[in-house]
Amino acid sequence: MYTVIGQQAIIVMISHLLFIVITFWALQALNFEKLIRRDHVIQARVLYLIIAVALGVTISNFFLDYFISARQLGNLFGS
């Protein structure tokens, strides 16, 4: 029982980190410099990180929920 819970926790953590990194990488394609006020570089970096984490976790949750739902479809057909 605890082994399954531990395995699920590892999968969730890896998924979240993976999608945060992918989101951080994808956000680098945007030009945020025009939106940043002068002498607010640290605040801009923190905001960039917060956006990457928020989007990454949201996307990760979507894929995890989708994967769980797809696995549970077998119960619908009695498999």
Coordinates of C-alpha atoms in Angstrom, one line a residue:
M1 CA 0.0 0.0 0.0
Y2 CA 2.7 2.5 1.0
T3 CA 4.8 1.5 -1.9
V4 CA 2.1 2.4 -4.4
I5 CA 1.6 5.8 -2.7
G6 CA 5.4 6.4 -2.8
Q7 CA 5.6 5.5 -6.4
Q8 CA 2.7 7.8 -7.2
A9 CA 4.4 10.6 -5.3
I10 CA 7.6 10.2 -7.3
I11 CA 5.7 10.2 -10.6
V12 CA 3.9 13.4 -9.6
M13 CA 7.1 15.1 -8.5
I14 CA 9.0 14.1 -11.7
S15 CA 6.1 15.2 -13.9
H16 CA 5.8 18.6 -12.2
L17 CA 9.5 19.2 -12.4
L18 CA 9.7 18.1 -16.0
F19 CA 6.8 20.4 -17.1
I20 CA 8.2 23.3 -15.1
V21 CA 11.5 22.9 -17.0
I22 CA 9.7 22.6 -20.3
T23 CA 7.6 25.7 -19.5
F24 CA 10.7 27.7 -18.5
W25 CA 12.4 26.7 -21.7
A26 CA 9.3 27.6 -23.8
L27 CA 8.9 31.0 -22.1
Q28 CA 12.3 32.0 -23.2
A29 CA 10.9 32.3 -26.7
L30 CA 8.9 35.4 -25.6
N31 CA 10.4 38.8 -25.4
F32 CA 9.6 40.1 -21.9
E33 CA 12.2 42.8 -21.9
K34 CA 9.7 45.3 -23.3
L35 CA 7.4 44.8 -20.3
I36 CA 10.1 45.1 -17.6
R37 CA 10.7 48.5 -16.0
R38 CA 14.3 49.6 -15.6
D39 CA 16.1 48.5 -12.4
H40 CA 13.5 45.7 -11.7
V41 CA 15.5 42.8 -13.0
I42 CA 15.3 40.7 -9.9
Q43 CA 11.5 41.1 -9.6
A44 CA 11.2 40.2 -13.3
R45 CA 13.2 37.0 -12.8
V46 CA 11.0 36.0 -9.8
L47 CA 7.9 36.7 -11.9
Y48 CA 9.3 34.6 -14.7
L49 CA 10.0 31.8 -12.3
I50 CA 6.5 32.0 -10.8
I51 CA 4.9 32.0 -14.3
A52 CA 6.9 28.9 -15.2
V53 CA 6.0 27.1 -12.0
A54 CA 2.3 28.0 -12.3
L55 CA 2.0 26.9 -16.0
G56 CA 4.2 23.9 -15.5
V57 CA 2.2 22.5 -12.6
T58 CA -1.1 23.2 -14.3
I59 CA 0.0 21.4 -17.5
S60 CA 1.4 18.5 -15.4
N61 CA -1.8 18.2 -13.5
F62 CA -3.7 18.1 -16.8
F63 CA -1.6 15.2 -18.1
L64 CA -1.7 13.3 -14.8
D65 CA -5.5 13.6 -14.7
Y66 CA -5.7 12.6 -18.3
F67 CA -3.5 9.6 -17.7
I68 CA -5.5 8.5 -14.6
S69 CA -8.8 8.9 -16.5
A70 CA -7.5 6.9 -19.4
R71 CA -6.5 4.1 -17.1
Q72 CA -9.9 4.1 -15.4
L73 CA -11.7 3.8 -18.8
G74 CA -11.1 0.1 -18.6
N75 CA -13.5 -0.1 -15.7
L76 CA -16.2 1.3 -17.9
F77 CA -16.1 -1.7 -20.1
G78 CA -15.6 -4.3 -17.4
S79 CA -11.9 -5.1 -18.1

